[in-house]
Every structure is written in C-alpha cells, then in structure tokens.
Short mmCIF file of C-alpha atoms and ligand atoms in Angstrom, two decimals:
data_model
loop_
_atom_site.label_atom_id
_atom_site.label_comp_id
_atom_site.label_asym_id
_atom_site.label_seq_id
_atom_site.Cartn_x
_atom_site.Cartn_y
_atom_site.Cartn_z
CA MET A 286 -13.45 -16.68 -21.19
CA ASP A 287 -14.34 -18.97 -23.98
CA PRO A 288 -13.21 -18.34 -27.40
CA PRO A 289 -15.90 -17.98 -30.12
CA GLN A 290 -17.72 -20.97 -31.61
CA THR A 291 -16.51 -20.09 -35.12
CA SER A 292 -13.03 -20.44 -34.28
CA PRO A 293 -11.45 -23.66 -35.71
CA LEU A 294 -9.69 -24.61 -32.81
CA SER A 295 -13.06 -24.32 -30.42
CA PRO A 296 -13.95 -28.05 -29.14
CA ARG A 297 -17.10 -29.31 -30.53
CA LYS A 298 -19.36 -29.49 -28.18
CA LYS A 299 -20.82 -32.82 -28.16
CA ARG A 300 -17.16 -34.51 -28.88
CA PRO A 301 -17.06 -37.79 -27.00
CA ARG A 302 -14.60 -37.58 -23.85
CA GLN A 303 -11.90 -38.99 -24.93
CA THR A 304 -9.69 -40.99 -21.91
CA GLY A 305 -6.01 -40.00 -21.31
CA ALA A 306 -6.73 -36.55 -23.03
CA LEU A 307 -5.22 -34.82 -19.84
CA MET A 308 -2.59 -37.43 -19.68
CA ALA A 309 1.01 -36.36 -20.43
CA SER A 310 2.30 -37.62 -23.38
CA SER A 311 4.31 -40.52 -23.23
CA PRO A 312 8.56 -40.08 -23.92
CA GLN A 313 8.37 -41.94 -27.48
CA ASP A 314 5.49 -39.41 -28.51
CA ILE A 315 7.28 -36.52 -28.07
CA LYS A 316 8.75 -34.88 -31.27
CA PHE A 317 10.74 -32.16 -30.10
CA GLN A 318 12.54 -32.97 -27.16
CA ASP A 319 13.95 -29.40 -26.25
CA LEU A 320 10.62 -27.83 -25.62
CA VAL A 321 8.79 -28.06 -22.72
CA VAL A 322 5.27 -26.58 -22.91
CA PHE A 323 2.98 -25.10 -19.95
CA ILE A 324 -0.57 -23.74 -20.66
CA LEU A 325 -1.87 -21.06 -18.47
CA GLU A 326 -5.20 -21.67 -17.89
CA LYS A 327 -6.03 -18.41 -16.15
CA LYS A 328 -8.58 -16.53 -18.61
CA MET A 329 -8.42 -19.33 -20.98
CA GLY A 330 -10.51 -21.93 -18.99
CA THR A 331 -10.47 -25.60 -18.29
CA THR A 332 -11.50 -26.73 -21.32
CA ARG A 333 -9.79 -24.89 -24.27
CA ARG A 334 -6.51 -25.54 -22.50
CA ALA A 335 -7.19 -29.22 -22.48
CA PHE A 336 -8.23 -29.10 -25.84
CA LEU A 337 -5.17 -26.99 -26.91
CA MET A 338 -3.05 -29.72 -24.62
CA GLU A 339 -4.96 -32.92 -26.73
CA LEU A 340 -4.01 -31.12 -30.07
CA ALA A 341 -0.21 -30.01 -28.69
CA ARG A 342 0.53 -33.53 -27.56
CA ARG A 343 -1.18 -35.15 -30.71
CA LYS A 344 1.30 -33.33 -32.89
CA GLY A 345 4.44 -34.64 -30.74
CA PHE A 346 4.98 -31.57 -28.22
CA ARG A 347 5.69 -31.76 -24.84
CA VAL A 348 3.02 -30.48 -22.83
CA GLU A 349 3.06 -30.41 -18.82
CA ASN A 350 -0.14 -30.72 -16.82
CA GLU A 351 1.69 -28.71 -13.75
CA LEU A 352 4.20 -25.83 -13.78
CA SER A 353 7.51 -27.27 -13.16
CA ASP A 354 11.12 -26.02 -13.35
CA SER A 355 11.52 -28.15 -16.66
CA VAL A 356 8.68 -25.81 -18.32
CA THR A 357 10.75 -23.80 -21.18
CA HIS A 358 7.78 -21.93 -22.55
CA ILE A 359 4.72 -21.09 -20.92
CA VAL A 360 2.06 -19.76 -23.15
CA ALA A 361 -1.31 -18.14 -22.03
CA GLU A 362 -4.19 -16.03 -23.59
CA ASN A 363 -5.62 -12.92 -22.90
CA ASN A 364 -2.96 -12.41 -20.75
CA SER A 365 0.19 -9.63 -20.89
CA GLY A 366 3.56 -10.50 -19.29
CA SER A 367 3.12 -8.89 -16.48
CA ASP A 368 -0.26 -10.62 -15.50
CA VAL A 369 1.75 -14.24 -16.29
CA LEU A 370 4.81 -13.11 -14.24
CA GLU A 371 2.09 -12.47 -11.28
CA TRP A 372 0.43 -15.28 -11.77
CA LEU A 373 4.24 -17.11 -11.25
CA GLN A 374 4.96 -15.44 -8.63
CA VAL A 375 2.47 -16.43 -6.70
CA GLN A 376 2.72 -20.10 -7.51
CA LYS A 377 4.97 -22.03 -4.98
CA ILE A 378 6.97 -23.60 -7.35
CA GLN A 379 10.31 -22.61 -8.30
CA VAL A 380 10.78 -21.66 -11.92
CA SER A 381 14.59 -21.57 -12.24
CA SER A 382 15.13 -21.45 -15.54
CA GLN A 383 14.08 -18.40 -17.87
CA PRO A 384 11.25 -20.04 -19.86
CA GLU A 385 9.83 -17.64 -22.71
CA LEU A 386 6.20 -15.91 -21.96
CA LEU A 387 4.07 -16.61 -25.36
CA ASP A 388 0.63 -15.51 -26.61
CA VAL A 389 -1.67 -18.93 -27.33
CA SER A 390 -1.10 -17.59 -31.25
CA TRP A 391 2.14 -19.05 -31.01
CA LEU A 392 1.11 -22.47 -30.12
CA ILE A 393 -1.32 -22.46 -32.63
CA GLU A 394 0.81 -21.66 -35.47
CA CYS A 395 3.09 -24.81 -34.21
CA ILE A 396 0.00 -27.00 -34.24
CA GLY A 397 -0.76 -25.99 -37.82
CA ALA A 398 2.55 -26.22 -38.61
CA GLY A 399 3.12 -29.48 -36.67
CA LYS A 400 6.44 -27.77 -35.65
CA PRO A 401 7.45 -25.51 -33.44
CA VAL A 402 7.31 -22.09 -35.29
CA GLU A 403 9.60 -19.50 -34.70
CA MET A 404 9.16 -16.96 -31.85
CA THR A 405 8.47 -13.78 -33.01
CA GLY A 406 7.62 -10.13 -31.19
CA LYS A 407 4.00 -10.98 -31.89
CA HIS A 408 4.31 -13.50 -29.98
CA GLN A 409 6.31 -12.80 -27.41
CA LEU A 410 4.48 -11.17 -24.11
CA VAL A 411 4.98 -7.73 -23.09
CA VAL A 412 5.77 -7.27 -19.46
CA ARG A 413 4.76 -3.92 -18.43
CA ARG A 414 5.22 -1.81 -15.54
CA ASP A 415 1.92 -0.64 -13.92
CA TYR A 416 3.53 3.29 -13.50
CA SER A 417 4.65 5.70 -15.88
CA ASP A 418 7.55 7.62 -14.48
CA SER A 419 9.71 8.29 -17.71
CA THR A 420 12.68 7.94 -15.48
CA ASN A 421 12.36 4.07 -14.85
CA PRO A 422 14.40 1.66 -16.90
CA GLY A 423 12.50 -0.06 -19.03
CA PRO A 424 10.49 -3.43 -18.96
CA PRO A 425 13.03 -6.33 -17.79
CA LYS A 426 13.39 -8.58 -20.68
CA THR A 427 13.65 -11.79 -19.21
CA LEU A 428 12.04 -13.49 -16.07
CA PRO A 429 13.86 -13.07 -12.74
CA THR A 430 15.94 -16.38 -12.57
CA ALA A 431 13.72 -17.21 -9.48
CA VAL A 432 10.46 -16.52 -9.40
CA GLN A 433 10.23 -15.22 -5.87
CA LYS A 434 7.79 -15.97 -3.23
CA ILE A 435 5.26 -13.30 -1.50
CA SER A 436 7.58 -11.91 1.72
CA GLN A 437 6.39 -11.60 4.91
CA TYR A 438 7.87 -7.66 4.63
CA ALA A 439 5.01 -5.12 3.30
CA CYS A 440 8.77 -3.05 2.30
CA GLN A 441 9.13 -6.13 -0.35
CA ARG A 442 5.81 -6.04 -1.53
CA ARG A 443 4.34 -3.92 -4.34
CA THR A 444 0.88 -2.82 -3.23
CA THR A 445 -1.07 0.01 -5.12
CA LEU A 446 -4.13 1.16 -4.62
CA ASN A 447 -5.79 -1.15 -6.78
CA ASN A 448 -6.88 -3.85 -4.28
CA CYS A 449 -8.57 -6.54 -5.56
CA ASN A 450 -9.26 -8.11 -2.26
CA GLN A 451 -11.25 -5.23 -0.02
CA ILE A 452 -14.02 -7.94 0.51
CA PHE A 453 -11.06 -9.93 2.89
CA THR A 454 -9.39 -6.62 3.81
CA ASP A 455 -12.41 -4.69 4.65
CA ALA A 456 -13.33 -7.23 7.15
CA PHE A 457 -9.32 -7.17 8.68
CA ASP A 458 -8.91 -3.53 8.76
CA ILE A 459 -11.97 -3.69 11.31
CA LEU A 460 -11.54 -6.35 13.01
CA ALA A 461 -7.30 -4.81 13.52
CA GLU A 462 -9.43 -1.57 14.74
CA ASN A 463 -11.43 -3.36 17.06
CA CYS A 464 -8.24 -5.69 18.59
CA GLU A 465 -6.81 -1.35 19.17
CA PHE A 466 -9.59 -0.23 20.64
CA ARG A 467 -9.40 -3.11 23.24
CA GLU A 468 -5.52 -3.06 23.38
CA ASN A 469 -5.17 -6.34 22.35
CA GLU A 470 -2.02 -5.42 20.35
CA ASP A 471 -1.18 -9.08 19.09
CA SER A 472 -4.14 -9.76 17.32
CA CYS A 473 -4.13 -6.15 16.43
CA VAL A 474 -0.72 -6.96 14.50
CA THR A 475 -1.99 -10.42 12.99
CA PHE A 476 -5.11 -8.66 11.28
CA MET A 477 -3.42 -5.59 10.14
CA ARG A 478 -0.65 -7.89 8.29
CA ALA A 479 -3.52 -10.43 6.65
CA ALA A 480 -4.90 -6.77 5.17
CA SER A 481 -1.57 -5.68 3.96
CA VAL A 482 -0.47 -8.82 2.47
CA LEU A 483 -3.86 -9.51 0.61
CA LYS A 484 -3.82 -5.53 -0.36
CA SER A 485 -0.84 -6.54 -2.35
CA LEU A 486 -1.93 -9.41 -3.93
CA PRO A 487 -2.44 -8.73 -8.21
CA PHE A 488 -5.85 -11.59 -8.17
CA THR A 489 -9.13 -11.69 -5.90
CA ILE A 490 -8.96 -14.82 -3.60
CA ILE A 491 -12.08 -16.73 -4.78
CA SER A 492 -11.29 -20.02 -3.23
CA MET A 493 -9.21 -21.62 0.05
CA LYS A 494 -6.44 -23.10 -2.65
CA ASP A 495 -5.65 -18.99 -3.38
CA THR A 496 -4.17 -18.48 0.03
CA GLU A 497 -1.95 -21.63 -0.29
CA GLY A 498 1.87 -20.48 0.27
CA ILE A 499 0.81 -16.74 1.17
CA PRO A 500 2.50 -15.50 4.49
CA CYS A 501 0.90 -13.53 7.35
CA LEU A 502 -2.23 -15.79 6.60
CA GLY A 503 -2.69 -17.98 10.32
CA SER A 504 -5.86 -20.57 11.05
CA LYS A 505 -7.77 -17.59 12.64
CA VAL A 506 -7.81 -15.72 9.65
CA LYS A 507 -7.86 -18.48 6.93
CA CYS A 508 -10.53 -19.21 8.77
CA ILE A 509 -12.51 -15.83 8.53
CA ILE A 510 -11.60 -15.83 4.93
CA GLU A 511 -12.91 -18.92 4.23
CA GLU A 512 -16.04 -17.70 6.31
CA ILE A 513 -16.22 -14.96 4.04
CA ILE A 514 -16.03 -17.07 0.78
CA GLU A 515 -19.00 -19.26 1.70
CA ASP A 516 -21.41 -16.64 3.35
CA GLY A 517 -20.23 -13.15 1.50
CA GLU A 518 -19.39 -12.19 5.12
CA SER A 519 -17.89 -13.52 8.79
CA SER A 520 -20.20 -13.33 11.77
CA GLU A 521 -17.37 -11.99 13.56
CA VAL A 522 -16.71 -8.69 11.77
CA LYS A 523 -20.81 -8.65 11.99
CA ALA A 524 -20.50 -8.86 15.48
CA VAL A 525 -18.01 -6.07 15.88
CA LEU A 526 -19.92 -3.56 14.13
CA ASN A 527 -22.89 -4.17 16.04
CA ASP A 528 -21.06 -3.52 19.23
CA GLU A 529 -21.54 -1.07 21.40
CA ARG A 530 -17.92 -0.03 22.56
CA TYR A 531 -16.40 -0.80 19.20
CA GLN A 532 -19.54 2.07 17.74
CA SER A 533 -18.82 4.61 20.56
CA PHE A 534 -14.92 4.16 20.20
CA LYS A 535 -15.29 4.71 16.22
CA LEU A 536 -17.34 7.88 16.84
CA PHE A 537 -15.48 9.35 19.66
CA THR A 538 -11.90 8.90 17.98
CA SER A 539 -13.30 10.77 15.13
CA VAL A 540 -13.38 13.66 16.99
CA PHE A 541 -9.60 15.32 16.43
CA GLY A 542 -7.82 15.61 19.37
CA VAL A 543 -9.87 12.51 20.84
CA GLY A 544 -7.50 9.08 21.40
CA LEU A 545 -7.82 5.48 22.87
CA LYS A 546 -7.45 6.86 26.78
CA THR A 547 -10.52 9.58 26.12
CA SER A 548 -12.65 7.46 24.57
CA GLU A 549 -12.31 4.45 27.11
CA LYS A 550 -13.18 7.36 29.92
CA TRP A 551 -16.52 8.93 28.18
CA PHE A 552 -17.28 5.48 27.40
CA ARG A 553 -16.92 4.41 30.71
CA MET A 554 -19.38 7.11 31.78
CA GLY A 555 -21.99 5.74 29.79
CA PHE A 556 -21.36 8.37 26.63
CA ARG A 557 -22.74 6.99 23.79
CA THR A 558 -23.20 9.88 21.37
CA LEU A 559 -21.16 13.06 20.41
CA SER A 560 -23.93 15.67 21.18
CA LYS A 561 -24.45 14.45 24.88
CA VAL A 562 -20.53 14.57 24.75
CA ARG A 563 -20.67 18.25 23.38
CA SER A 564 -23.53 19.01 25.83
CA ASP A 565 -22.25 17.80 29.05
CA GLU A 566 -21.22 20.45 31.33
CA SER A 567 -18.94 18.36 33.51
CA LEU A 568 -16.71 17.00 30.68
CA LYS A 569 -13.57 18.93 30.41
CA PHE A 570 -11.84 19.58 26.89
CA THR A 571 -8.49 20.16 25.77
CA ARG A 572 -7.71 23.05 23.43
CA MET A 573 -7.51 20.39 20.81
CA GLN A 574 -10.61 18.82 21.50
CA ARG A 575 -12.47 22.20 21.47
CA ALA A 576 -11.35 22.86 17.92
CA GLY A 577 -11.72 19.35 17.03
CA PHE A 578 -15.90 19.81 17.59
CA LEU A 579 -15.99 23.37 16.38
CA TYR A 580 -14.65 21.68 13.29
CA TYR A 581 -16.04 18.40 13.21
CA GLU A 582 -18.32 18.42 9.79
CA ASP A 583 -15.20 19.61 8.08
CA LEU A 584 -12.96 17.28 9.30
CA VAL A 585 -14.61 13.88 8.99
CA SER A 586 -15.73 14.90 5.40
CA CYS A 587 -12.09 14.24 4.11
CA VAL A 588 -9.46 16.44 2.21
CA THR A 589 -10.13 16.05 -1.93
CA ARG A 590 -6.73 15.67 -4.12
CA ALA A 591 -8.10 19.54 -5.26
CA GLU A 592 -8.00 20.99 -1.90
CA ALA A 593 -4.72 19.27 -0.97
CA GLU A 594 -3.33 21.02 -3.99
CA ALA A 595 -4.78 24.58 -3.00
CA VAL A 596 -3.17 23.90 0.41
CA SER A 597 0.04 22.97 -0.96
CA VAL A 598 0.08 26.58 -2.99
CA LEU A 599 -0.76 28.32 0.41
CA VAL A 600 2.27 26.48 2.23
CA LYS A 601 5.04 27.04 -0.60
CA GLU A 602 4.15 30.59 -0.65
CA ALA A 603 4.35 30.95 3.03
CA VAL A 604 7.46 28.88 3.45
CA GLN A 605 9.19 30.94 0.56
CA ALA A 606 8.56 33.89 1.86
CA PHE A 607 11.24 33.42 4.45
CA LEU A 608 13.10 30.67 3.17
CA PRO A 609 13.72 31.21 -0.65
CA ASP A 610 15.42 28.08 -1.13
CA ALA A 611 13.35 25.34 0.89
CA PHE A 612 11.76 22.48 -0.51
CA VAL A 613 8.19 21.78 0.36
CA THR A 614 7.33 17.80 -0.32
CA MET A 615 3.54 16.45 -0.29
CA THR A 616 4.16 13.45 2.09
CA GLY A 617 1.31 11.05 3.62
CA GLY A 618 -1.14 9.22 1.33
CA PHE A 619 -1.32 11.78 -1.00
CA ARG A 620 2.02 11.32 -1.94
CA ARG A 621 0.92 7.38 -2.42
CA GLY A 622 -1.74 8.76 -4.66
CA LYS A 623 -4.39 8.11 -2.54
CA LYS A 624 -7.23 10.56 -4.20
CA MET A 625 -8.61 11.54 -0.67
CA GLY A 626 -7.50 11.85 2.89
CA HIS A 627 -7.80 12.51 6.74
CA ASP A 628 -5.08 15.32 6.55
CA VAL A 629 -2.20 17.29 4.33
CA ASP A 630 1.30 15.87 5.15
CA PHE A 631 4.30 18.25 4.24
CA LEU A 632 7.96 17.67 4.69
CA ILE A 633 9.54 20.68 4.33
CA THR A 634 13.74 21.20 4.42
CA SER A 635 16.27 24.08 3.07
CA PRO A 636 19.82 23.05 1.94
CA GLY A 637 21.09 26.84 2.57
CA SER A 638 19.41 28.19 5.81
CA THR A 639 21.01 28.36 9.51
CA GLU A 640 19.77 26.03 12.45
CA ASP A 641 18.28 29.01 13.94
CA GLU A 642 16.45 29.87 10.42
CA GLU A 643 14.91 26.86 10.43
CA GLN A 644 13.79 26.70 14.25
CA GLN A 645 12.05 29.69 13.53
CA LEU A 646 10.35 29.09 9.94
CA LEU A 647 7.35 27.37 11.15
CA GLN A 648 6.31 29.80 13.93
CA LYS A 649 6.81 32.93 11.34
CA VAL A 650 4.75 30.41 9.07
CA MET A 651 1.93 30.76 12.07
CA ASN A 652 2.15 34.26 12.56
CA LEU A 653 1.72 35.16 8.97
CA TRP A 654 -1.40 32.84 8.07
CA GLU A 655 -2.81 33.91 11.88
CA LYS A 656 -2.40 37.57 10.57
CA LYS A 657 -4.17 36.74 7.05
CA GLY A 658 -6.89 34.52 9.15
CA LEU A 659 -5.97 31.45 7.82
CA LEU A 660 -5.40 29.29 10.75
CA LEU A 661 -8.08 28.22 13.24
CA TYR A 662 -5.56 25.81 15.12
CA TYR A 663 -2.08 25.20 15.82
CA ASP A 664 -0.24 23.22 18.04
CA LEU A 665 4.00 23.50 17.43
CA VAL A 666 5.77 20.95 18.86
CA GLU A 667 9.46 21.94 19.26
CA SER A 668 12.63 19.64 18.14
CA THR A 669 14.21 17.32 20.01
CA PHE A 670 16.14 16.34 17.50
CA GLU A 671 20.02 15.17 18.17
CA LYS A 672 22.72 14.46 15.47
CA LEU A 673 24.24 11.61 17.58
CA ARG A 674 21.17 9.90 18.68
CA LEU A 675 20.82 6.24 17.23
CA PRO A 676 17.88 5.19 16.20
CA SER A 677 14.60 4.26 17.76
CA ARG A 678 14.31 0.03 17.63
CA LYS A 679 10.45 0.60 18.54
CA VAL A 680 8.45 0.52 15.27
CA ASP A 681 5.63 2.77 16.24
CA ALA A 682 7.90 5.81 17.77
CA LEU A 683 7.35 9.34 17.13
CA ASP A 684 10.29 11.06 15.34
CA HIS A 685 12.37 14.20 16.98
CA PHE A 686 12.09 16.86 14.28
CA GLN A 687 10.26 20.03 14.63
CA LYS A 688 6.29 19.59 13.42
CA CYS A 689 3.07 21.52 13.62
CA PHE A 690 -0.32 19.95 13.52
CA LEU A 691 -2.95 22.59 12.49
CA ILE A 692 -6.34 23.17 10.64
CA PHE A 693 -6.51 25.74 7.89
CA LYS A 694 -8.62 27.62 6.88
CA LEU A 695 -8.74 26.95 3.24
CA PRO A 696 -10.64 29.71 1.35
CA LEU A 697 -13.10 27.73 -1.04
CA GLN A 698 -12.02 30.01 -4.08
CA ARG A 699 -8.41 28.57 -4.46
CA VAL A 700 -9.90 25.18 -5.01
CA ASP A 701 -9.62 24.11 -8.84
CA SER A 702 -12.87 22.01 -8.56
CA ASP A 703 -16.67 21.71 -9.22
CA GLN A 704 -17.77 19.62 -7.11
CA SER A 705 -16.41 22.04 -4.06
CA SER A 706 -18.89 22.65 -1.42
CA TRP A 707 -19.48 26.30 -2.48
CA GLN A 708 -23.36 25.86 -1.91
CA GLU A 709 -25.36 27.12 1.12
CA GLY A 710 -22.65 30.21 0.95
CA LYS A 711 -19.90 28.04 2.45
CA THR A 712 -16.75 30.10 1.62
CA TRP A 713 -13.86 28.14 3.45
CA LYS A 714 -13.25 24.59 4.73
CA ALA A 715 -11.24 23.30 7.48
CA ILE A 716 -8.39 21.01 6.71
CA ARG A 717 -5.73 19.13 8.81
CA VAL A 718 -2.43 20.32 8.19
CA ASP A 719 0.58 18.57 9.38
CA LEU A 720 4.22 20.13 8.65
CA VAL A 721 7.64 18.53 9.60
CA MET A 722 10.79 20.51 9.68
CA CYS A 723 13.88 18.53 8.69
CA PRO A 724 17.72 19.23 8.70
CA TYR A 725 18.95 19.09 4.79
CA GLU A 726 20.94 15.99 5.35
CA ARG A 727 17.84 13.83 6.79
CA ARG A 728 15.58 14.49 4.09
CA ALA A 729 15.70 11.34 2.70
CA PHE A 730 14.89 9.59 6.01
CA ALA A 731 12.09 12.01 6.79
CA LEU A 732 10.44 11.82 3.61
CA LEU A 733 10.75 7.77 3.63
CA GLY A 734 9.32 8.04 7.19
CA TRP A 735 6.72 10.70 6.42
CA THR A 736 5.07 8.87 3.40
CA GLY A 737 3.69 6.07 5.28
CA SER A 738 1.90 3.81 5.10
CA ARG A 739 2.22 3.23 8.88
CA GLN A 740 2.21 -0.96 7.68
CA PHE A 741 5.25 -0.39 5.26
CA GLU A 742 6.77 1.88 7.53
CA ARG A 743 6.73 -0.93 10.21
CA ASP A 744 7.85 -3.77 8.01
CA LEU A 745 10.60 -1.40 7.03
CA ARG A 746 11.91 -0.94 10.90
CA ARG A 747 10.97 -5.22 11.12
CA TYR A 748 13.14 -5.40 8.17
CA ALA A 749 15.95 -3.24 8.56
CA THR A 750 16.68 -4.84 12.64
CA HIS A 751 15.35 -8.81 11.93
CA GLU A 752 16.94 -8.86 7.96
CA ARG A 753 20.02 -6.69 8.25
CA LYS A 754 21.00 -6.00 11.96
CA MET A 755 20.46 -2.51 11.26
CA ILE A 756 18.11 0.28 12.83
CA LEU A 757 16.16 2.60 11.15
CA ASP A 758 13.83 5.54 11.62
CA ASN A 759 12.39 9.16 10.33
CA HIS A 760 15.91 10.36 11.35
CA ALA A 761 18.83 8.01 9.98
CA LEU A 762 19.53 4.40 9.25
CA TYR A 763 22.21 2.73 11.73
CA ASP A 764 24.16 -0.48 10.85
CA LYS A 765 24.88 -2.28 14.28
CA THR A 766 27.70 -4.52 12.61
CA LYS A 767 29.81 -1.75 11.45
CA ARG A 768 28.72 1.18 14.06
CA ILE A 769 28.13 3.25 11.86
CA PHE A 770 25.19 5.85 10.40
CA LEU A 771 24.71 5.07 6.71
CA LYS A 772 23.76 8.01 4.93
CA ALA A 773 21.52 8.90 2.27
CA GLU A 774 20.64 11.98 -0.15
CA SER A 775 17.33 9.87 -1.71
CA GLU A 776 14.91 7.38 -0.92
CA GLU A 777 16.91 4.92 -3.44
CA GLU A 778 19.86 5.39 -1.63
CA ILE A 779 18.02 3.66 1.83
CA PHE A 780 16.22 1.13 -0.13
CA ALA A 781 19.90 0.18 -1.50
CA HIS A 782 21.69 0.26 2.01
CA LEU A 783 18.75 -2.10 3.43
CA GLY A 784 19.59 -4.60 0.00
CA LEU A 785 16.01 -3.98 -0.87
CA ASP A 786 14.64 -3.43 -4.28
CA TYR A 787 12.96 0.33 -4.68
CA ILE A 788 9.81 0.66 -3.88
CA GLU A 789 7.65 3.53 -5.47
CA PRO A 790 5.91 5.60 -3.62
CA TRP A 791 2.39 4.68 -4.96
CA GLU A 792 3.43 0.93 -4.30
CA ARG A 793 3.54 1.53 -0.68
CA ASN A 794 -0.08 1.72 0.60
CA ALA A 795 0.49 -1.56 2.17
N1 CTP B 2088 4.14 9.93 10.69
C1 CTP B 2088 5.23 9.64 11.54
N2 CTP B 2088 4.99 9.95 12.90
C2 CTP B 2088 4.06 10.80 12.84
C3 CTP B 2088 2.65 11.08 12.13
C4 CTP B 2088 2.68 10.32 11.23
O1 CTP B 2088 6.29 9.15 11.26
N3 CTP B 2088 3.66 11.18 14.50
C5 CTP B 2088 4.01 9.05 9.37
C6 CTP B 2088 3.79 7.43 9.23
O2 CTP B 2088 4.58 6.68 9.02
C7 CTP B 2088 2.34 8.04 8.38
C8 CTP B 2088 2.87 9.62 7.64
O3 CTP B 2088 3.48 9.86 8.31
O4 CTP B 2088 2.22 6.72 7.35
C9 CTP B 2088 1.23 10.21 7.53
O5 CTP B 2088 0.78 9.93 8.44
P1 CTP B 2088 -1.15 10.44 8.40
O6 CTP B 2088 -1.60 11.21 7.49
O7 CTP B 2088 -1.39 9.58 9.66
O8 CTP B 2088 -1.29 8.85 7.25
P2 CTP B 2088 -1.73 9.22 6.07
O9 CTP B 2088 -0.96 7.57 5.33
O10 CTP B 2088 -1.08 10.12 4.89
O11 CTP B 2088 -3.41 8.83 5.83
P3 CTP B 2088 -4.32 9.81 5.65
O12 CTP B 2088 -5.00 9.51 4.27
O13 CTP B 2088 -5.50 9.06 6.40
O14 CTP B 2088 -3.82 10.88 6.31
MN1 MN B 2089 -2.32 12.17 5.96
MN1 MN B 2090 -0.93 13.44 8.99
#
C-alpha cells in the first residue's frame, strides 16, 4: 500500500528517474560498516521501497537489493514480526545470522538523524503466536538460527484453517478425489500433497515465482497452478466436474455405507441418480446403506459445532454412568477447530477400569441409548488389539481398538444454538458419531491418530518410517534400530520421540 502523499518521505510524483537509484552503494559511500539493511517490499510497494533505499544509501547506510545471509537489519512496514518470519521461511535463502526485525519508523529516524539511532521496543517487530493457549511459552525472542525451508512432510508444517490458497486447493482436492474414484493412487497422492502444502502457506500465490522452493509441486501441478493464475480456472478441473463418473461417484459415496465398490457397481449398472437407486427393487442394500438412505438429508447437511457439543454432553453422561473415571475427548475435525464436520468423533479411555469393564462399556452405552430412543443405527466393531503387535507399516491402516460407528438421534432441544432446524416441527436430527475405546496407556497414540487430518497422519507415519526408522500407528511407536516400543503419556511426547516440533491440533489441518 502506498503511504499518504502528505508524508515527507513520499516520493514526489514527477521526480525525474535517477539512474542508479536501485544500485547498491559503492563501498566508499558506506559510513556504517556494521549495519547491513534489507527493506521488505511486501505491503510497502516497489516505489516506496526504492525511494527509502535511495535515501538511506545517500546517508551512508549499506542497503542490499536482495536478501542474503550478510543482512543484519530487516526493515518492514505494516508487517508484524511473524509476517516477516513467515516471509523469510518461504525464501530459499538461508539466513544464518539473526537479523533484527524492525519497523520502517526506525529507518526513517536513522535517515533523519543521518546515523543509526538506538533500536527500542517501539521499533522492534513483535513475533506473535497465532493461538491463545496460555500454556504456550512466550514468543521466541530471536530468529531461528537458520530459517527453514518448507518441509515435504505435513507433520513439519503448521496448517491452520486459514487457507490463503483456496482457489488452488479446491482444484487439487477435486482432482485428488477424481483419482480416488478411478483408483489412480499415484496421481491421487500427488494432488493431495499439493493441496496440503498450499494449505500451509501464509501467503496467497499470485505468480509462478511464488511457487519457487515449495516442495510437492511437480510439473503437472505447476501447470495447473499457472492455468488458474492466468484464467482463474483449470480446464482439467472443469472437465472432471462435468464428468459423469465423477458426478455419480460423488453422489453415491455421499450415502453412509456406500464406498467405491458399491458406487462402481451402481455406475456400471447405469444408475445416475439416488432416487433411481433407492426405488430399484432388484438392488440389495446393507443395513448401513438402508440407514444411510433413511437419514440421508440430515447426514449430508453436516454437523455444526453446537450440535457436536450437545452430542458430547450426552456421550459423557452415558459413559460416566458406567465408568465414572473415564475421559471422553472429542477428536477428529472438531478438535482441529473446524466449525462443521461430517460426523463427531470421540475417544474414550479409563485409567481405573479392568479389561472386562473396558470391553463392555460401548455395548452398555448402546443399550442405554437404545432404551432411551436415542439410537438410529449402530455397528459395534470388537477390538483386535494385541499389546505386543508391531505397529502397522501401512500409512492408511485401520486400527484395532474397539469402536462403534453409529447414527445418533439428537433431540434438538439439547442444541444450544438459535439457527437450528426447529422449523417445520423437526424435533431431532440424525448425527453420525464415531466412538473409540482405547487402553489407558495407549491414549496418546489413539488421540494423535484420531485427531487427523488424514494427510497429517499419513505424513507422520511416512516421516517416522523414512526419517527416523520408526513405525507409528494409532496404538504405538516402535523404534526399529533399538527394537523397543517408545511409551508416551501425551501427544507432545510422541512428537519428541520423533524429533519433531510439537504441532497443535489446530495446526494439523493439512
Ligand atoms: N481415523 C482412523 N481410523 C478410522 C477412521 C478415522 O484412524 N477407521 C482417523 C483419521 O486419521 C481421521 C480421524 O480419525 O483423521 C477422523 O476421521 P474422520 O471423522 O473421517 O475425519 P475428520 O477429520 O474428523 O473430518 P470430518 O470433519 O469430515 O469428520
Ligand atoms: Mn470426523
Ligand atoms: Mn469419523
């Protein structure tokens, strides 16, 4: 943004262009040898930056055109310290020293004084953390000694729900889904990784130059990005959205209990709409699919946070009626801070219960809810957990804990929200709920595994295998070199075992 024209430091409009204005100062012009200044163009603009650079050089300051590891002072305008750090992190240049991060007011005072002025708190840019967790240590006081590149692993990136590149990530999500429907696994992974890395960027991509140095963006992906930059849309995505197979699979898999196999079958039989499928007498549906059709409207409408909280209260009540010391934690997308979900996920664990009590809990809860008329469907999957089994090597393996996939009949009077669907005399809503019961000593692994996102989990496992020679799954972490299981009481300990910086749940929206 340009500064107001009244500012004494604004470039005059018709100032004749001076050649050499953008050239670095020659060594004899430099009065202050210890100071190497770099001015950030972001939010300042090219003109104002060039103007300030010229002024500072005339006063004997060494001002660099490009960022390099010799820079000692980084000056920015309308950027926080975190903004500058984020910008630095996506530059390919390694900044090995610890430059000062300063507001432009410091440089303007220096120019005015004709010499470096003291840096005080009002000049120093504040590095803030984006979250308000009071247990967090304070903001880092200095730059990390080496500004890191973006990692190819989602578990080494912080991905909040604040996605600056949705125009691109929507496109890659659709392409990935289409590959999934066509069982084209390699392309699916390529597109999912591209979408994931773009979701983690703190800035919007506006030119191909912005994609330099970002991992997981191969030539195919870059072509699509370029097309979207130029035309505002991708022809490939447009073709997929108009594709009959994609449209049908999208529709069929939106029914609870319908996966790729069933969709393929219905598509091959010539079905294109749900009403035709539903009314066909020759088709046999599973119990799950019948429930899926019966409560279709409610289930596709997504769960709001208020509804999830209402379910949470009822889950805790029921669980603690049988195991008073049990912990019930909402996991999945809601733990990552999402405002909407396709279901509500809960992890249940109890420090004091016996194996038998643990094993019977979910069935007891189902019986109680059935008696109260709160259950529309449930499928209880018995545990196949074994303490000494090695973790699974597959990145997408299902876990062995006892769990229950159910459809809850949520009385709407329990929902603390004004926008609920009370209209039309509706008194309840069907909500998909997943309950998982895990042994107390495995709760950290289960919590990490059930918090997601899927891409974050995949990359955690890939990272463990390829970078640490360890195997991680929802039950355990195994060190292949030492041939031991690594115990953990908390998610933080698992990250520490893996040598990873801790990533908060709301930063795992990869
Ligand atoms: N998960 C798992 N094993 C399963 C199902 C799910 O480990 N059989 C994990 C996945 O890692 C996933 C998390 O549990 O990230 C939650 O799954 P899911 O409810 O499908 O996804 P959410 O991220 O909660 O997204 P949504 O809001 O759509 O429910
Ligand atoms: Mn979920
Ligand atoms: Mn789920």
